[in-house]
Amino acid sequence: MKYLLPLAIITGLTACGGSDSEIANPIPDPIELSIDQCFLMATSEGDMTLGIDTTNTPVTGGNFIEYVEDGFYDGTIFHRIVNNFVNQAGGLNPDYSYKETLAPIENESSVGLKNERGTLSMARTQSIDSATSQFFFNILDNQNLDYPSQGGYAVFGKVIEGIEIMDIMNAVNTETKTVNGISFQDAPVDNIVINSVSAVSCPSN
């Protein structure tokens, strides 16, 4: 399944207005992200330690952990890099073929977590409950991805060490790659590979 670009969705829906949906879906009070489990994501650009929230987003956090425990992300790539917006990964092999995923999950975007710089969120199609394995890092504060706008993109973790690696990735050169008739916009010229994702102890504060 090809995931639509959040930026394109934002542009389309902003032009239509959203007052009715905002009334039907009030903005939740912001809450603080809980760091319940941590993982080391080793990439070809360097390592990042991720804190995952299974308290506020048990479905989303648990889904990510299940993929990690299956080794699903090992050898996949960051296939979409948009400067000052997102780094997206979690579903494609280096040859840009899609990996077979688990069933889609419930969208937990309405709990009050915000798409702030350094947070980890689920990618999806225009269908609200369509997220499977793909995720993205928010490079800046992306309030236009917060619930109720567009149904919201569910935040479930954040970078707690190695945020400079996230920024290095976001500065690479990109291009449009066409593979088997499918165009991938904002694809890194040189593949950025997730070598492994493994459980680690959370850093003490």
C-alpha angles and dihedrals in degrees: 000000000000113000116224119234112262089215091058091048091051092052093049097048097041090063091054097053124229111221095123093051091046090056092048092044110039118203109262121232109264116255133192119258114247118224103214104151132014133211135188112227107199111198137173087256096049141284132302129187113219127201114209125205114219094159100066097022106032095158096047097039091045091049092055091048092050091055090047093050090050091053088238097144097048108112096009123124144231095249099177128045120174114183113245091358121064148336107214127196144135110098115052135078121224089266089056094249115143121246120228109256140198121259119295118269138223115274108244095184094121098068094092104260113136132221093243129160111294096015124130118229139175121259117218144159124259087282106096097222099040104103116125121156106333121101139169140211117231107230094191134010102293103191091165088070093056124105130298093025108096089346090297134262113256117243113208107161148354144221108268097173130021100028087150087068089057089053093047089054091049092057098056123114115264138194142174111271122195115204122175090343095309119116118216111197122204092019116162112254088226117038118256105210130201100220095186145335116212138170116259136171113273113251113255116242 
